[in-house]
CSV table of C-alpha atoms in Angstrom, one decimal:
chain,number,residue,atom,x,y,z
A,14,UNK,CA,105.3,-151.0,249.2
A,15,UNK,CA,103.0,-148.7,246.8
A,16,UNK,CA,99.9,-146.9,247.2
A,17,UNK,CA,98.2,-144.6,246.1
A,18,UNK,CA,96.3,-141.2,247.7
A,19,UNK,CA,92.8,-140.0,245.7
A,20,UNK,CA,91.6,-137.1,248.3
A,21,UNK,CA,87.9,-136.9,248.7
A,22,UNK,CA,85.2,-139.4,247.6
A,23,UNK,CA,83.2,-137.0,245.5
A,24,UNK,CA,83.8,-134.1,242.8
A,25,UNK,CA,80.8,-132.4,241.0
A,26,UNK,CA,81.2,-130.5,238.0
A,27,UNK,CA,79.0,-128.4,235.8
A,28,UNK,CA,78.5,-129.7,232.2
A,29,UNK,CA,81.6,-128.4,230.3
A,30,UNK,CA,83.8,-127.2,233.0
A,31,UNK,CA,86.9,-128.8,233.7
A,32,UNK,CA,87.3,-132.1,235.2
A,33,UNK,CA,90.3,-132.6,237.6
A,34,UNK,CA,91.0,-135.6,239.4
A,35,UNK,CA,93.6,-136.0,241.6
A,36,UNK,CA,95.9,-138.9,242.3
A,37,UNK,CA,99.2,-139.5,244.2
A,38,UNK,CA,101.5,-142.7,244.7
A,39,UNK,CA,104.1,-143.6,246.6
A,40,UNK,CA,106.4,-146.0,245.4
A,41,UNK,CA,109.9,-147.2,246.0
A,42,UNK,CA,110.9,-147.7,241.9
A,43,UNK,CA,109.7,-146.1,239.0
A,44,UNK,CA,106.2,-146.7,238.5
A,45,UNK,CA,103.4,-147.4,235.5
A,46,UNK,CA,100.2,-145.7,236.7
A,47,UNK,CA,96.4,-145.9,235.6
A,48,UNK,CA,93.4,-144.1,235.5
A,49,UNK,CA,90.2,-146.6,235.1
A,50,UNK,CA,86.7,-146.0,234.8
A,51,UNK,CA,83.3,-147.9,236.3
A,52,UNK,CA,80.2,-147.2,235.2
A,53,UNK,CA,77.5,-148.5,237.7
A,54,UNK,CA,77.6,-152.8,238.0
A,55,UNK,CA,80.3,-152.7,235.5
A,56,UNK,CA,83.5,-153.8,235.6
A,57,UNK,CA,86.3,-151.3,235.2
A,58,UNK,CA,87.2,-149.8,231.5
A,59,UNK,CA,91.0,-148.4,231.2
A,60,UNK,CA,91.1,-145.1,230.3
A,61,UNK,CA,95.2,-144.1,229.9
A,62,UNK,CA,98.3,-145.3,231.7
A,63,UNK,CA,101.9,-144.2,232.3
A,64,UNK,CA,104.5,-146.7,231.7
A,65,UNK,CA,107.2,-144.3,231.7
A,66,UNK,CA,107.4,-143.1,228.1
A,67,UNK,CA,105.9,-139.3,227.4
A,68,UNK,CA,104.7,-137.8,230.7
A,69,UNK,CA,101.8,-136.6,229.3
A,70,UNK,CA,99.0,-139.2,228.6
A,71,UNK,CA,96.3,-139.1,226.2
A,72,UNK,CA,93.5,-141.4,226.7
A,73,UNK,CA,90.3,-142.3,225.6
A,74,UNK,CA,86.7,-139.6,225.6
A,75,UNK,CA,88.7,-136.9,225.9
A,76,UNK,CA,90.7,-137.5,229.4
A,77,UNK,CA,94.4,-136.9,229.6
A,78,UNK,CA,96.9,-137.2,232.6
A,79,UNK,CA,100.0,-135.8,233.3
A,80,UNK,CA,103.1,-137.8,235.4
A,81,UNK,CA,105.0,-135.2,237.2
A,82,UNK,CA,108.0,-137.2,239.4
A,83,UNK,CA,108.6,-134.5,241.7
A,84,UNK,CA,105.2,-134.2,243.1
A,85,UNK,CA,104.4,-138.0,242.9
A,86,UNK,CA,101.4,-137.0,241.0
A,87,UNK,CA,99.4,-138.4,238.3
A,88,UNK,CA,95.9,-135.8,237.9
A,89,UNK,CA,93.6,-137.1,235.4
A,90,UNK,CA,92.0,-133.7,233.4
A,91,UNK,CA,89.2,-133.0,230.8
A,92,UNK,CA,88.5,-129.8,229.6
A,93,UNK,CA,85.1,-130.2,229.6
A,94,UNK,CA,82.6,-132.3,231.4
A,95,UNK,CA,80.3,-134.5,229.7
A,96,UNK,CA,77.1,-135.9,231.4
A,97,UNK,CA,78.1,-139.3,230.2
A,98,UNK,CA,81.4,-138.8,232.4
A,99,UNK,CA,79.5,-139.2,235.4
A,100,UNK,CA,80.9,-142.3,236.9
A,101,UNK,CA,83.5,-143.8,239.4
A,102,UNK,CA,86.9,-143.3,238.5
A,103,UNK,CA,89.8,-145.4,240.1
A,104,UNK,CA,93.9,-144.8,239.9
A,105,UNK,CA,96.2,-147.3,240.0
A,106,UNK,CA,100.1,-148.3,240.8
A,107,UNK,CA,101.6,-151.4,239.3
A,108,UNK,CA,105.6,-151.7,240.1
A,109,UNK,CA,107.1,-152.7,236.2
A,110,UNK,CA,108.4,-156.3,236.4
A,111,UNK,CA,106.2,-157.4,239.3
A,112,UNK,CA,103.9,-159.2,237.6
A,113,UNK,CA,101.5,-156.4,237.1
A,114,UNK,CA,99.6,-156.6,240.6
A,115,UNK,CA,97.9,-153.5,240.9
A,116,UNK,CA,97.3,-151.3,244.3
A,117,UNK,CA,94.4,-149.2,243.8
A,118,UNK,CA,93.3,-145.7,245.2
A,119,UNK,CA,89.7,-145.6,246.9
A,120,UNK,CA,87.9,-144.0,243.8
A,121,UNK,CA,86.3,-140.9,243.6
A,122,UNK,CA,82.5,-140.5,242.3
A,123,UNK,CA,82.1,-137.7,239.2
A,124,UNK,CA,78.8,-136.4,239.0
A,125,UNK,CA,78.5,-133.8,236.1
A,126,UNK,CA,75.9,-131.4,236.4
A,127,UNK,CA,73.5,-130.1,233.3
B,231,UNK,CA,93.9,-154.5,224.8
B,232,UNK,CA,92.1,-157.8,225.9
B,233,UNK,CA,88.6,-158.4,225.8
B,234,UNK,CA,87.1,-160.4,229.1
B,235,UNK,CA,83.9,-161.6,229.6
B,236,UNK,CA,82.3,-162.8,233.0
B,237,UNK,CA,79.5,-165.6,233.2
B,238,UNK,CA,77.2,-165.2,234.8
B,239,UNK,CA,76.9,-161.4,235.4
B,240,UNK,CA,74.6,-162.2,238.6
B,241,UNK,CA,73.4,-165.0,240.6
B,242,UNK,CA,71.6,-165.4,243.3
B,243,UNK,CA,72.0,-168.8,245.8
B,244,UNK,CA,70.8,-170.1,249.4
B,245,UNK,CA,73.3,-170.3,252.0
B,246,UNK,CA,75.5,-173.2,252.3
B,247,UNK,CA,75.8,-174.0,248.4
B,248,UNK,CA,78.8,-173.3,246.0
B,249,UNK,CA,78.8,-170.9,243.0
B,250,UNK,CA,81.0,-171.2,240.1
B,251,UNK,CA,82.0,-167.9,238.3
B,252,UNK,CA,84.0,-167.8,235.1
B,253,UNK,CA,86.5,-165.8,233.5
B,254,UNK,CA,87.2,-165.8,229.8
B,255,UNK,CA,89.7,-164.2,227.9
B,256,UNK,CA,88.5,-163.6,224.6
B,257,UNK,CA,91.1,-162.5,222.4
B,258,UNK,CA,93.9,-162.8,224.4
B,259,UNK,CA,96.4,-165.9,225.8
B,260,UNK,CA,96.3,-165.1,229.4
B,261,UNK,CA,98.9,-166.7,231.8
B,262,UNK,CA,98.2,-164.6,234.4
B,263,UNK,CA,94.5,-163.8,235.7
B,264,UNK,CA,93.3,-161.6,238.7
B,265,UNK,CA,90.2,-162.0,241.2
B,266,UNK,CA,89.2,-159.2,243.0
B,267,UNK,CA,86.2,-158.4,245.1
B,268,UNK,CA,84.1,-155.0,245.4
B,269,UNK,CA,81.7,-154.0,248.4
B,270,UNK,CA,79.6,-151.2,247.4
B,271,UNK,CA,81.0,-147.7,247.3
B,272,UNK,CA,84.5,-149.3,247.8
B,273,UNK,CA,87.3,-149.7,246.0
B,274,UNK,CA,88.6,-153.1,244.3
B,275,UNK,CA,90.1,-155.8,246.7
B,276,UNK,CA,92.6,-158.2,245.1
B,277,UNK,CA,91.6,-161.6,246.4
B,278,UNK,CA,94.5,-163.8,244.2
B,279,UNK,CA,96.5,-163.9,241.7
B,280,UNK,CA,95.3,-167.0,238.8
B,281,UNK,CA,97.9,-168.5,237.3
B,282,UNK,CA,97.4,-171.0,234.1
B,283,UNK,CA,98.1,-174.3,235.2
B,284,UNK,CA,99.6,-174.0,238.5
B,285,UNK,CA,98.1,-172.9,242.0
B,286,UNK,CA,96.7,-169.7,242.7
B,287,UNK,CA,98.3,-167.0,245.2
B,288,UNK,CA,96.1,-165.9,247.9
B,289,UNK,CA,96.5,-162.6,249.1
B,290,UNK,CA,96.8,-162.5,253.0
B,291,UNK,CA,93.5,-162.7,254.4
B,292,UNK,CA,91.9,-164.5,251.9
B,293,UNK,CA,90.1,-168.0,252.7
B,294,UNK,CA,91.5,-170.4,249.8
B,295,UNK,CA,89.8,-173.1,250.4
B,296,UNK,CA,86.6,-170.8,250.5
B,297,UNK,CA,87.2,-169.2,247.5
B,298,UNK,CA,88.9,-172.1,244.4
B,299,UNK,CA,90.6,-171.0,241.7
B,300,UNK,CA,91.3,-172.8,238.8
B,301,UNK,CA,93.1,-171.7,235.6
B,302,UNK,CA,93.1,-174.7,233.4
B,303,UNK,CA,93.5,-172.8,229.9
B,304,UNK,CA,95.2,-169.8,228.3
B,305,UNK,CA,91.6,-168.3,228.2
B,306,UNK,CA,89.4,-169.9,231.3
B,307,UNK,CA,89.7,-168.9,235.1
B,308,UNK,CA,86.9,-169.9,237.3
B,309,UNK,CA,86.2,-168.8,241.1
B,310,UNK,CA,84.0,-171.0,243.1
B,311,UNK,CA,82.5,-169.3,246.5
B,312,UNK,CA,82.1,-172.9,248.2
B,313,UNK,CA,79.8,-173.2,250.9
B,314,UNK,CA,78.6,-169.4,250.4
B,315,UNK,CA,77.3,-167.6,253.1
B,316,UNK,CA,75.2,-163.9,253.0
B,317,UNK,CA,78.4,-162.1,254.0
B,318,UNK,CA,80.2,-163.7,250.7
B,319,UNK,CA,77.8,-161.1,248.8
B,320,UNK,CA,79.5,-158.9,247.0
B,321,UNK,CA,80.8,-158.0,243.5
B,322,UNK,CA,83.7,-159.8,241.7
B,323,UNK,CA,85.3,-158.9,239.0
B,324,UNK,CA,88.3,-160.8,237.2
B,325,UNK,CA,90.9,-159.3,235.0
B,326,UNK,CA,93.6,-160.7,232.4
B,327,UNK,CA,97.4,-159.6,232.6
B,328,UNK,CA,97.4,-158.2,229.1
B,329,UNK,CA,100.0,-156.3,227.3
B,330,UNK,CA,102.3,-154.1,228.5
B,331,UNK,CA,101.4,-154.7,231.9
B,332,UNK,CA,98.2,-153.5,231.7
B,333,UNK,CA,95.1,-155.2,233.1
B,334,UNK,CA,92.2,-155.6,231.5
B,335,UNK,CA,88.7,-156.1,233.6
B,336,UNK,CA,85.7,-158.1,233.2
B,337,UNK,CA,82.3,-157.0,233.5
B,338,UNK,CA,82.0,-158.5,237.1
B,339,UNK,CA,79.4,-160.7,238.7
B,340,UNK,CA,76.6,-159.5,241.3
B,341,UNK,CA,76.6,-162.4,244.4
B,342,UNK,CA,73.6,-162.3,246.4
B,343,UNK,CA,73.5,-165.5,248.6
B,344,UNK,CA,70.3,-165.6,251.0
């Protein structure tokens, strides 16, 4: 079985500081992994994902994420914090081959502050 | 990626009566759709798993004769809440199994029933 750990429900940040997210799976075979993003009553907007090419991810507005195997991590950083960032970000384990069902973490909430 | 649109993005119904929501893949052939459900402040709940042109699988828990799915076309899943009751409200969102794996989300649909 996968899952996957997000510690704490709420990260505040100043307007251009560093953004760190944190994520952790657990899963039996190698995994893909995603970082989405919701925006209030929207539906969730894909921002990078692992599928076990370069460990280091580059995705969209800036955010990038870094797979590291030995510490079952997958932290999603920005070097600096937008306002628009502020949102609800979600990560997610799908197990390659298994017809893509995803386990989700519980998402944490950014709010960036001016 | 795939482009997915949700209709309607809210509705509001009595208790008792059915609602239909719908899924569309817009550019995209998608064999495989998902359902999922969202209370607020939570995180996704997968409810099934659509499949075009065969049954849906029901994750445990689940009520499938509450909640009908039907994927009749490469681009169409619908949900219907059947007899929907005020504990049914909640926020759905659909997604398409899209390249590489990857899912791709919907803008979800608001349920209030009263």
């Amino acid at each position: 079985a996968q899952s996957v750990t997000q510690l704490g429900s709420h990260v505040s940040v100043s307007e251009g500081a560093l953004v760190l997210l944190r994520c952790n799976y657990s899963s039996s075979v190698p995994p893909y992994l995603f970082w989405y993003v919701q925006y209030p009553n929207q539906g969730l907007q894909l921002l990078l994902k692992y599928t076990s090419a370069a460990t280091l991810v580059k995705g969209i507005n800036g955010f990038e994420a870094e797979f590291k195997k030995s510490e079952t991590s997958f932290h999603l950083t920005k070097p600096s914090a937008h306002m628009s960032d502020a949102a609800e970000y979600f990560c997610a384990v799908s197990d390659p081959g298994a017809n893509s069902k995803l386990t989700f973490g519980k998402g944490i909430t950014l709010s960036v502050r001016p | 990626g795939a482009v997915v649109s949700q209709h309607p993005s809210w509705v509001i119904c009595k208790s008792g009566t059915s609602v239909k929501i719908e899924c569309r893949s817009l550019d995209f052939q998608a064999t495989t759709m998902f359902w999922y459900r969202q209370f607020p402040k939570q995180s996704l709940m997968l409810m099934a798993t659509s499949n075009e042109g065969s049954k849906a699988t029901y994750e445990q828990g689940v009520e499938k004769d509450k909640f009908l799915i039907n994927h009749a076309s490469l681009t169409l899943s619908t949900l219907t809440v059947t007899s929907a009751h005020p504990e049914d409200s909640s926020f759905y969102i659909c997604s398409v199994d899209g390249d590489q794996e990857t899912q791709y989300f919907g803008p979800g649909t608001r349920l209030l029933v009263l």
